[in-house]
mmCIF file of C-alpha atoms in Angstrom:
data_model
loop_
_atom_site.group_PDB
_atom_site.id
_atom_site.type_symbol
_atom_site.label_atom_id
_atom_site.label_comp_id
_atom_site.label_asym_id
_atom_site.label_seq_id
_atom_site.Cartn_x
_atom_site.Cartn_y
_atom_site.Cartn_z
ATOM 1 C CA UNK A 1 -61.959 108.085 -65.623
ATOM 2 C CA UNK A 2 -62.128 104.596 -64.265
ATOM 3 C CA UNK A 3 -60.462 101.516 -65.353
ATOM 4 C CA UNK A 4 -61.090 97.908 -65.046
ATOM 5 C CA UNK A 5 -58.014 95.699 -64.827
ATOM 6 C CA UNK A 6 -59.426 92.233 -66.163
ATOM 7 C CA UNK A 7 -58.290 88.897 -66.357
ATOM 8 C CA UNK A 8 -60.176 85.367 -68.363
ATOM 9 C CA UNK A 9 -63.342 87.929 -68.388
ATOM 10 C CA UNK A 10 -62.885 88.721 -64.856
ATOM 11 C CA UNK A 11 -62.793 92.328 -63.026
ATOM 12 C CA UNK A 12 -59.615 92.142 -60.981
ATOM 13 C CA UNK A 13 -59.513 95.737 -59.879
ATOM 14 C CA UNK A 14 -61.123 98.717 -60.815
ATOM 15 C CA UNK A 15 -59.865 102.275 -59.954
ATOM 16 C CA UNK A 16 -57.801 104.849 -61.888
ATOM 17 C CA UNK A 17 -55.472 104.215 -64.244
ATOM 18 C CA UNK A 18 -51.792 104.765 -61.822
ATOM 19 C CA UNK A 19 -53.681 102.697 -59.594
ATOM 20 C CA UNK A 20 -54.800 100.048 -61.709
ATOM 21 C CA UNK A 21 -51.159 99.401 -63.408
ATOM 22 C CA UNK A 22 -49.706 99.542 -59.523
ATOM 23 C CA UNK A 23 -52.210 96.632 -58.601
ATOM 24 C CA UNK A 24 -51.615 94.288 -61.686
ATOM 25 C CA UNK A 25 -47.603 95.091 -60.643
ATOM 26 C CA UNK A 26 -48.734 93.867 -57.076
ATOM 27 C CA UNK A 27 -50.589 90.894 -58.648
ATOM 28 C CA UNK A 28 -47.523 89.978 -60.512
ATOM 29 C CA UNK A 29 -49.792 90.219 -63.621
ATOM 30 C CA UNK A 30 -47.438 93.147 -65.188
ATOM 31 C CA UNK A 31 -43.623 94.043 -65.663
ATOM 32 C CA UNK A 32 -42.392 97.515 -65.592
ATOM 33 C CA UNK A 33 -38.933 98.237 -67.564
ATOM 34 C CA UNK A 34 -36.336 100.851 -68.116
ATOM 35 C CA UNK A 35 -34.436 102.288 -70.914
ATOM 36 C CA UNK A 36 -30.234 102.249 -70.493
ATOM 37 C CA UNK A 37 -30.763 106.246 -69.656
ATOM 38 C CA UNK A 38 -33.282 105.235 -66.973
ATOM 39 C CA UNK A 39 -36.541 106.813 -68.170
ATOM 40 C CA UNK A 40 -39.280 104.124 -68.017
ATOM 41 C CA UNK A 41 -40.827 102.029 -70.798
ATOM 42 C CA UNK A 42 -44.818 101.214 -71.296
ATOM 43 C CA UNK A 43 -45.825 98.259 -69.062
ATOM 44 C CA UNK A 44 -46.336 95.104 -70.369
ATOM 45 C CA UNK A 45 -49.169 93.234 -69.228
ATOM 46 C CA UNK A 46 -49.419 89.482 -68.973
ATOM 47 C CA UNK A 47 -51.096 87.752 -71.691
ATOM 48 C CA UNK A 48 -54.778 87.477 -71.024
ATOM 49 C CA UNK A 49 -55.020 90.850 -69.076
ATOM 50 C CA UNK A 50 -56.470 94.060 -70.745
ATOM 51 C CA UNK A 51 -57.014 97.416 -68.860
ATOM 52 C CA UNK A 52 -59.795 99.162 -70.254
ATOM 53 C CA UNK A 53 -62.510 102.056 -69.208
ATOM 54 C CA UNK A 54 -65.131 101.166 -67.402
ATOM 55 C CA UNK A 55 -67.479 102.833 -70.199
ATOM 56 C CA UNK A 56 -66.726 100.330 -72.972
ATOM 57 C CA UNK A 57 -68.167 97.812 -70.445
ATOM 58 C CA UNK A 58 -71.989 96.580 -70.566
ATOM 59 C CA UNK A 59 -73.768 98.426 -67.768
ATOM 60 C CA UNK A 60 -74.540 94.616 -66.201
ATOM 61 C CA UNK A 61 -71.153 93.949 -65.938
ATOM 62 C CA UNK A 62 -70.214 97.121 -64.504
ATOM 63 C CA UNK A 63 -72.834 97.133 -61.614
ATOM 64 C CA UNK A 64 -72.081 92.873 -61.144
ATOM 65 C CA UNK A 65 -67.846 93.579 -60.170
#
């Protein structure tokens, strides 16, 4: 499945969804955590961003990114 990484209505990246979580880390646009025991929380993304499938996009906005 493919994801779109989107920020203010804009496709920022679009890939799976490792991928897309590792570039809104690289674009500073998310913050990865741990627990005391070291096992990792759920990302947090910056207000404003969503990650969602590809498929719940319009087809014109899918073919325009």
């Amino acid at each position: 499945m493919t994801w779109l990484l989107m920020s203010a209505s804009r496709i920022l990246y679009r890939g799976s969804y490792g991928q897309a979580l590792d570039a809104a880390e690289s674009f500073s646009l998310c913050a990865r955590s741990f627990h005391l025991d070291g096992t990792e929380m759920a990302p947090r993304l910056a207000p404003g961003v969503r990650l969602v499938p590809e498929d719940m996009m319009p087809v014109r906005r899918r073919r325009a990114a």
